[in-house]
Coordinates of C-alpha atoms in Angstrom, one line a residue:
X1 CA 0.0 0.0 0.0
X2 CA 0.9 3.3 -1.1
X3 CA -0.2 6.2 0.5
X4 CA 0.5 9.8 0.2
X5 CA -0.4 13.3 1.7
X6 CA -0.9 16.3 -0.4
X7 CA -1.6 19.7 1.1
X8 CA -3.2 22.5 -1.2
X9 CA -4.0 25.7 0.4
X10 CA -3.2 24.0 3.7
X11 CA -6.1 21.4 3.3
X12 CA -4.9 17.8 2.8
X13 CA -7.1 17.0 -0.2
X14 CA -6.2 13.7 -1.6
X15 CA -4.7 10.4 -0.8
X16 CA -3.7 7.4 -3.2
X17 CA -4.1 3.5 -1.7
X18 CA -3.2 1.2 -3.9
X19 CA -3.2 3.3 -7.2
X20 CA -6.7 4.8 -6.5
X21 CA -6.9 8.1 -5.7
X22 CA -9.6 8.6 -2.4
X23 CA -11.5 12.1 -2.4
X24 CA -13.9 13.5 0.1
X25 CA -17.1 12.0 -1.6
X26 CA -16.2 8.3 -2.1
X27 CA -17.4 6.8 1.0
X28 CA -16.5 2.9 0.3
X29 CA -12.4 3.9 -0.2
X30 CA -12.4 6.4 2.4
X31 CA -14.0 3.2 5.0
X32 CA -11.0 0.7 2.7
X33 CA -8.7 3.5 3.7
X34 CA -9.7 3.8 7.8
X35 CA -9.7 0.0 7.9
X36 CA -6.0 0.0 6.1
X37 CA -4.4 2.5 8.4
X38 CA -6.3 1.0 11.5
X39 CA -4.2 -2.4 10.6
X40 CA -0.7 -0.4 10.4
X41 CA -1.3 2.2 13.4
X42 CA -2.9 2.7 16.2
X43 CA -5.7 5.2 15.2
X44 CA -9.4 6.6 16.3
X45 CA -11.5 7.7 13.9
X46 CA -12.7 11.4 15.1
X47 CA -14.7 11.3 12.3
X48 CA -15.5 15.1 10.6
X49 CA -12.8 17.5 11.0
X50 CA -13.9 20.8 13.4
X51 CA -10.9 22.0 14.7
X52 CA -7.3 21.7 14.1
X53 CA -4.5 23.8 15.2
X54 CA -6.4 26.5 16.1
X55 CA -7.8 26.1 12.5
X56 CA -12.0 25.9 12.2
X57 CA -13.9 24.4 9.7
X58 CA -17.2 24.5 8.9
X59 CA -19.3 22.5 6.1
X60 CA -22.0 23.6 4.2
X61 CA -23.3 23.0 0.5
X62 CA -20.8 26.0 -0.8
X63 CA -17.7 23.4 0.6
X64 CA -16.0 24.1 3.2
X65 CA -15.1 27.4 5.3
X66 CA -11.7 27.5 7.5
X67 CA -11.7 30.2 10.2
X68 CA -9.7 31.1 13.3
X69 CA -12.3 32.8 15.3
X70 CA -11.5 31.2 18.6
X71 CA -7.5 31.9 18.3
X72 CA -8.9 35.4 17.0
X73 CA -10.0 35.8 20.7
X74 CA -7.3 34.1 22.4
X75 CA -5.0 36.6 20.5
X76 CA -6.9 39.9 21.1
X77 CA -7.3 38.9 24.9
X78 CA -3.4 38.6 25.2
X79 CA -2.9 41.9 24.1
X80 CA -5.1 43.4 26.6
X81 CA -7.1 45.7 24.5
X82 CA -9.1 47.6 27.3
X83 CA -11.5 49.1 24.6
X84 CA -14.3 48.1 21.8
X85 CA -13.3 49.9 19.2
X86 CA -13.5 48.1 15.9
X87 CA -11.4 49.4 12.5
X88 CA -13.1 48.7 9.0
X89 CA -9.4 48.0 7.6
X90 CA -6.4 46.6 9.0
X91 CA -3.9 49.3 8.2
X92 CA -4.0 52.9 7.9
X93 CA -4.3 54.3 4.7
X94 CA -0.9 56.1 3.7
X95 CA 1.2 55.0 6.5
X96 CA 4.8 55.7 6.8
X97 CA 6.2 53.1 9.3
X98 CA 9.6 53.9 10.1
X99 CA 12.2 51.8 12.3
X100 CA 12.9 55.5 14.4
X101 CA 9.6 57.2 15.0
X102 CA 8.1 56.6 18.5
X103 CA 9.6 55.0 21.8
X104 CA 11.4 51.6 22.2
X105 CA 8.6 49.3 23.7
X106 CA 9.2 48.6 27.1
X107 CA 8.3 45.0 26.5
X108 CA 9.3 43.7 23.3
X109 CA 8.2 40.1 24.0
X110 CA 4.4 41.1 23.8
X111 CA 4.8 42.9 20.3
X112 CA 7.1 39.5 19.6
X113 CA 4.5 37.3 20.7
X114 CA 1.6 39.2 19.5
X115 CA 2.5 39.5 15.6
X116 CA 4.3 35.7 15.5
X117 CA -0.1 35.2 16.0
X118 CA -0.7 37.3 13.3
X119 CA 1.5 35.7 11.1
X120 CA 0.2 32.5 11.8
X121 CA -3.6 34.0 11.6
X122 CA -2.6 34.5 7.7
X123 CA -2.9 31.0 7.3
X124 CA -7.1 31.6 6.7
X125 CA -7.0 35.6 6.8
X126 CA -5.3 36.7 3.7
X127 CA -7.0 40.0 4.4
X128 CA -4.1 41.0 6.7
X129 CA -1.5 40.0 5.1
X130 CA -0.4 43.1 4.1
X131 CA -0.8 44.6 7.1
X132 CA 1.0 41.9 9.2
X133 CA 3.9 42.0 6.6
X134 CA 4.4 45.7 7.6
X135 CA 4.6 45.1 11.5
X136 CA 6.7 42.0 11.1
X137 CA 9.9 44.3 10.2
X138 CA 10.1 45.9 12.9
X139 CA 9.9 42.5 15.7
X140 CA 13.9 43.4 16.7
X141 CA 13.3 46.8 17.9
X142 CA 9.5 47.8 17.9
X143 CA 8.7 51.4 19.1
X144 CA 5.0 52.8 20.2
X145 CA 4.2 53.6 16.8
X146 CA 4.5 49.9 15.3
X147 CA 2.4 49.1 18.6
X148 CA -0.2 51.1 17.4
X149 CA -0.1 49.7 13.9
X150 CA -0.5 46.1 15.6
X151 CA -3.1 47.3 17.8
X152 CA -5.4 48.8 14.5
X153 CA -4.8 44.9 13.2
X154 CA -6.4 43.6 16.4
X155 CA -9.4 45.6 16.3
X156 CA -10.2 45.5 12.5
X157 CA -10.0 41.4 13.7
X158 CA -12.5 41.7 16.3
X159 CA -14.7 43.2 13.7
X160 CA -14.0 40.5 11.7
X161 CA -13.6 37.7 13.8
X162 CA -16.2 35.0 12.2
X163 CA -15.3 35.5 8.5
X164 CA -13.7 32.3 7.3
X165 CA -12.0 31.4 3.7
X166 CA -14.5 29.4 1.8
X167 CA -13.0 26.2 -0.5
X168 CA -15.9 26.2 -2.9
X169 CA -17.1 22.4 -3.8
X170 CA -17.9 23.3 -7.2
X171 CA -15.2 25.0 -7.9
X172 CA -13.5 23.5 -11.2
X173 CA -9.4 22.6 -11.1
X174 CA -8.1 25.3 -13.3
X175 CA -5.7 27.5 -12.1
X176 CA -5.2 31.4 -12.3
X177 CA -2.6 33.9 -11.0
X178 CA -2.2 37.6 -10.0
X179 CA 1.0 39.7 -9.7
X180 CA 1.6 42.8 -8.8
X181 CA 4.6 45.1 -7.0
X182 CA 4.8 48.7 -4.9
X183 CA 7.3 50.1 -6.6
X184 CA 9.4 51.4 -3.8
X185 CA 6.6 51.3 -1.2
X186 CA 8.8 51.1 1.3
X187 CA 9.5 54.8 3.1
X188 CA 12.7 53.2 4.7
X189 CA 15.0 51.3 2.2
X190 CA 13.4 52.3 -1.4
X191 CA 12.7 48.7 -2.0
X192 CA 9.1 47.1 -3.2
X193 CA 6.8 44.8 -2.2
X194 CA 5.9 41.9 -3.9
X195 CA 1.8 40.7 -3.9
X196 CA 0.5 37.3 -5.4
X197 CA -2.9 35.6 -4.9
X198 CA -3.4 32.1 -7.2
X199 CA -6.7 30.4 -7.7
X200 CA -8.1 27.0 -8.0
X201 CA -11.3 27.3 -9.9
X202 CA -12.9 30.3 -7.5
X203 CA -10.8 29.1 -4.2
X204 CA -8.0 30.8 -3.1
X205 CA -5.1 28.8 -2.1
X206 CA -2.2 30.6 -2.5
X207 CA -0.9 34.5 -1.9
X208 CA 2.3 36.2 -1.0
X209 CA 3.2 39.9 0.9
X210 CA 6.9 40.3 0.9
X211 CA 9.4 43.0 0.4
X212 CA 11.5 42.3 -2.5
X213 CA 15.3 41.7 -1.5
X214 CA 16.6 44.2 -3.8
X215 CA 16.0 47.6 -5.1
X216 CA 14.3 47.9 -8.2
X217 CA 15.4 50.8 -10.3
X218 CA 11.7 51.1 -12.2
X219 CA 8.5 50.0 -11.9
X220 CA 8.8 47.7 -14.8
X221 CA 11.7 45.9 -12.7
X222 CA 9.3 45.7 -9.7
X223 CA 6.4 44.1 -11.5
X224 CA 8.7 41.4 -13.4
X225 CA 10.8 40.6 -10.3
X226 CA 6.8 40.2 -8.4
X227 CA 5.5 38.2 -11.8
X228 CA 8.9 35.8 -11.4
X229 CA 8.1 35.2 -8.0
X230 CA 4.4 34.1 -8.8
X231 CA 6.1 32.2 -11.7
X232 CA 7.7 29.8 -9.4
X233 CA 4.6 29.5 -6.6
X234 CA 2.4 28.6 -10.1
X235 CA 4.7 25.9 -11.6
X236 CA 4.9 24.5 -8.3
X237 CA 1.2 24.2 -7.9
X238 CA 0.7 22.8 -11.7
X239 CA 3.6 20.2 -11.1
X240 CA 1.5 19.2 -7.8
X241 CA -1.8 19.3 -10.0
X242 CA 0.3 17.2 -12.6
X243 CA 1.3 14.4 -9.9
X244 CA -2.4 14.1 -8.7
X245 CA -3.5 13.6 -12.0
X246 CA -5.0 16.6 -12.7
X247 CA -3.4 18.6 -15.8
X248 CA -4.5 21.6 -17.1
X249 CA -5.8 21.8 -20.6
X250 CA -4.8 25.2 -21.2
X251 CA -2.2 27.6 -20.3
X252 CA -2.5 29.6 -16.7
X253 CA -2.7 33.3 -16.8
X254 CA -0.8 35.3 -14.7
X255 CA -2.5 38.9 -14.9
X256 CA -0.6 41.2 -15.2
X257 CA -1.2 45.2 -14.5
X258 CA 2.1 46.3 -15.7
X259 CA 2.3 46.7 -19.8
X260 CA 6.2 46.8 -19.5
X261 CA 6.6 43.9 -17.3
X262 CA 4.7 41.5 -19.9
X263 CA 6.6 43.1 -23.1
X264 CA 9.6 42.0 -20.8
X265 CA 8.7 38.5 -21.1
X266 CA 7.8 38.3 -24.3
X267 CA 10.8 40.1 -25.9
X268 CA 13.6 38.0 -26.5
X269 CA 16.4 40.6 -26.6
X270 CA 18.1 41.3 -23.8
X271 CA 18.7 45.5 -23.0
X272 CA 19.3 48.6 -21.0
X273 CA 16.5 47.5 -19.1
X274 CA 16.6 44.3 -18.3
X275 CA 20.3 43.4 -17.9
X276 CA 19.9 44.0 -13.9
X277 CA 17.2 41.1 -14.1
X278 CA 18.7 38.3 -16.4
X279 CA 18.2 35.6 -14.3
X280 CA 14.1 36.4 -13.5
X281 CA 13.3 37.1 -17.2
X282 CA 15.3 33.7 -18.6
X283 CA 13.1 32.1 -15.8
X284 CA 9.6 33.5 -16.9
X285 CA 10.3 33.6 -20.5
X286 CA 11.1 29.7 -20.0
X287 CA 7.5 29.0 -18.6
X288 CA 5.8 31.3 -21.3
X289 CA 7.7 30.0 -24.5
X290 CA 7.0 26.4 -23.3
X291 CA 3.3 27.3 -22.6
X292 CA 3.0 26.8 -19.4
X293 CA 1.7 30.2 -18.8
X294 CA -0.1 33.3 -20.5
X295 CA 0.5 36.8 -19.5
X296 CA -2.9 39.0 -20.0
X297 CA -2.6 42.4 -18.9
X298 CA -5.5 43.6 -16.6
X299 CA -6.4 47.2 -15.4
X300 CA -5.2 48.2 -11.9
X301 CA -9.1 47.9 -10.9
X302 CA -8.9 44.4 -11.3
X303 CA -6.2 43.7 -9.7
X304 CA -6.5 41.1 -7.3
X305 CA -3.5 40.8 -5.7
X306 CA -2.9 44.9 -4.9
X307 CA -4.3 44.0 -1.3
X308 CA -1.3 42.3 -0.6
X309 CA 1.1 45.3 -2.0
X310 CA -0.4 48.7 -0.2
X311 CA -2.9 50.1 2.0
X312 CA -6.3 50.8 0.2
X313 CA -9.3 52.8 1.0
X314 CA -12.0 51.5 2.8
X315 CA -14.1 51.2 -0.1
X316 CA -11.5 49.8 -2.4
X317 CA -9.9 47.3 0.6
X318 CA -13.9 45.5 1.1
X319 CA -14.6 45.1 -2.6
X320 CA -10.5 43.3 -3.0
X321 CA -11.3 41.4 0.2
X322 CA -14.6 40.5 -1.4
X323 CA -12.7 38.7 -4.1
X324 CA -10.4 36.1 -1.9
X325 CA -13.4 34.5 -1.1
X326 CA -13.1 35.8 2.9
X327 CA -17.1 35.3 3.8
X328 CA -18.8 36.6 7.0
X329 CA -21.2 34.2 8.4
X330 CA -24.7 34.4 7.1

């Protein structure tokens, strides 16, 4: 007996016994599979998943619905908010986070402790990942300021604290990316954030906010490094796809808001421009000559993945959020 896990989106979604695959709705090889296991390991059968990790999940006939509502709670609590005030977005529009403004924090190990949570909390709340990318750079030395920015992620939470990521069960296995880059969003060092969200059918599974490790002298440069990041995370997934016996029939779009970026890709001389980024555009040129990928350009309105690069307006942040799929309970 053979048997494998696979993890997509953090959801283990498939195993293989004996060269069948077992999925969530065959109830014959899932029992074959229990009686199996129960004959190698010592094993109880807990029957349907609730909670894991700190990780919720619901079921309903839209699929299924992972939240963090109760960690929510054990988070806010240990911060000791003393009042009920609730944000409508979990960053403040504009802000200019610096490593020197404010005081030094008496007590480092509570902001420490406090964001490590929030990280993890972006394993169902892509909604903050921005924002918990931002406070994370400053956990060696955090000052009253990047306090206050954790404290504004706490109570746009507790506003927040029953919407779950919903894994639609009719979503179709097809998979689509977004890219996009703040050219030198950052006030500090100059250098730009990266931002990726990919799709499986209408299910978000996997999304990216992280400063790039370099400068980038243009905006062009920003956007191709971003769209060579989301290169790799979408090869990875289509190789995983490709294993499970699942290939796509088509080539995956990466949208694209940057008109430069995809010329980039598609022009096969090397220039002025690109020479500082060699190794990035032989990578995605690979992928798009071989047809493993499509590069469409979409308007910045349509950008998915700009929640994960800046701070929007209220307005602008709900309608992106909206998108990923983050429900509220009905």
């Amino acid at each position: 007996m053979f048997i494998r896990k696979t993890v997509v989106g953090h959801i283990v979604v498939l195993l293989y016994v004996d060269d069948m695959i077992v999925t969530g709705d065959d109830e014959a090889s899932i029992t074959n599979l229990k009686q199996q296991l129960h004959s190698l390991f010592e094993m109880k059968d807990l029957r349907y998943l609730r909670y894991f990790l700190g990780i919720e999940v619901a079921y309903s006939p839209e699929g299924y619905i992972l939240s963090q509502s109760k960690y929510i709670s054990k988070v806010i609590s240990s911060a000791r908010l003393i009042d009920d005030q609730i944000m409508d977005s979990p960053i403040e529009l504009y802000h200019r986070l610096s490593p020197t403004d404010g005081d030094l924090l008496s007590d480092i190990t509570q902001y420490r402790e406090v964001v490590g949570s929030l990280v993890y909390l972006t394993v169902t709340r892509p909604d903050i990942s921005y924002a918990v990318h931002v406070v994370s750079q400053f956990a060696s030395t955090p000052r009253t300021t990047h306090w206050t920015a954790v404290l504004r992620i706490l109570h746009y939470l507790r506003g927040t604290v029953h919407r779950g990521l919903l894994f639609s069960s009719t979503s179709d296995l097809v998979l689509t990316g977004y890219s996009d880059a703040d050219w030198a969003g950052d006030p500090t060092d100059q250098k730009s954030t990266t931002g990726y969200c990919i799709f499986l059918g209408n299910s978000l599974v996997a999304w990216k906010s992280k400063k790039q490790s370099v400068v980038s002298c243009s905006s062009a440069v920003a956007e191709y490094r971003a769209m060579a990041t989301t290169t790799a995370e979408l090869i990875w997934f289509l190789r995983l796809l490709e294993e499970l016996g699942f290939h796509q029939l088509s080539a995956t779009p990466i949208f694209c808001d940057n008109q430069s970026a995809i010329q980039i890709a598609k022009n096969p001389v090397f220039h002025e421009r690109t020479k500082h980024i060699e190794i990035e555009c032989h990578f995605v040129r690979h992928h798009y000559l071989q047809g493993s990928l499509t590069l469409p350009q979409v308007s910045s309105t349509s950008q998915l993945a700009d929640v994960f690069t800046k701070s929007h307006t209220t307005t602008r942040f709900h309608h992106l959020r909206g998108k990923l799929m983050l429900l509220a309970p009905s």
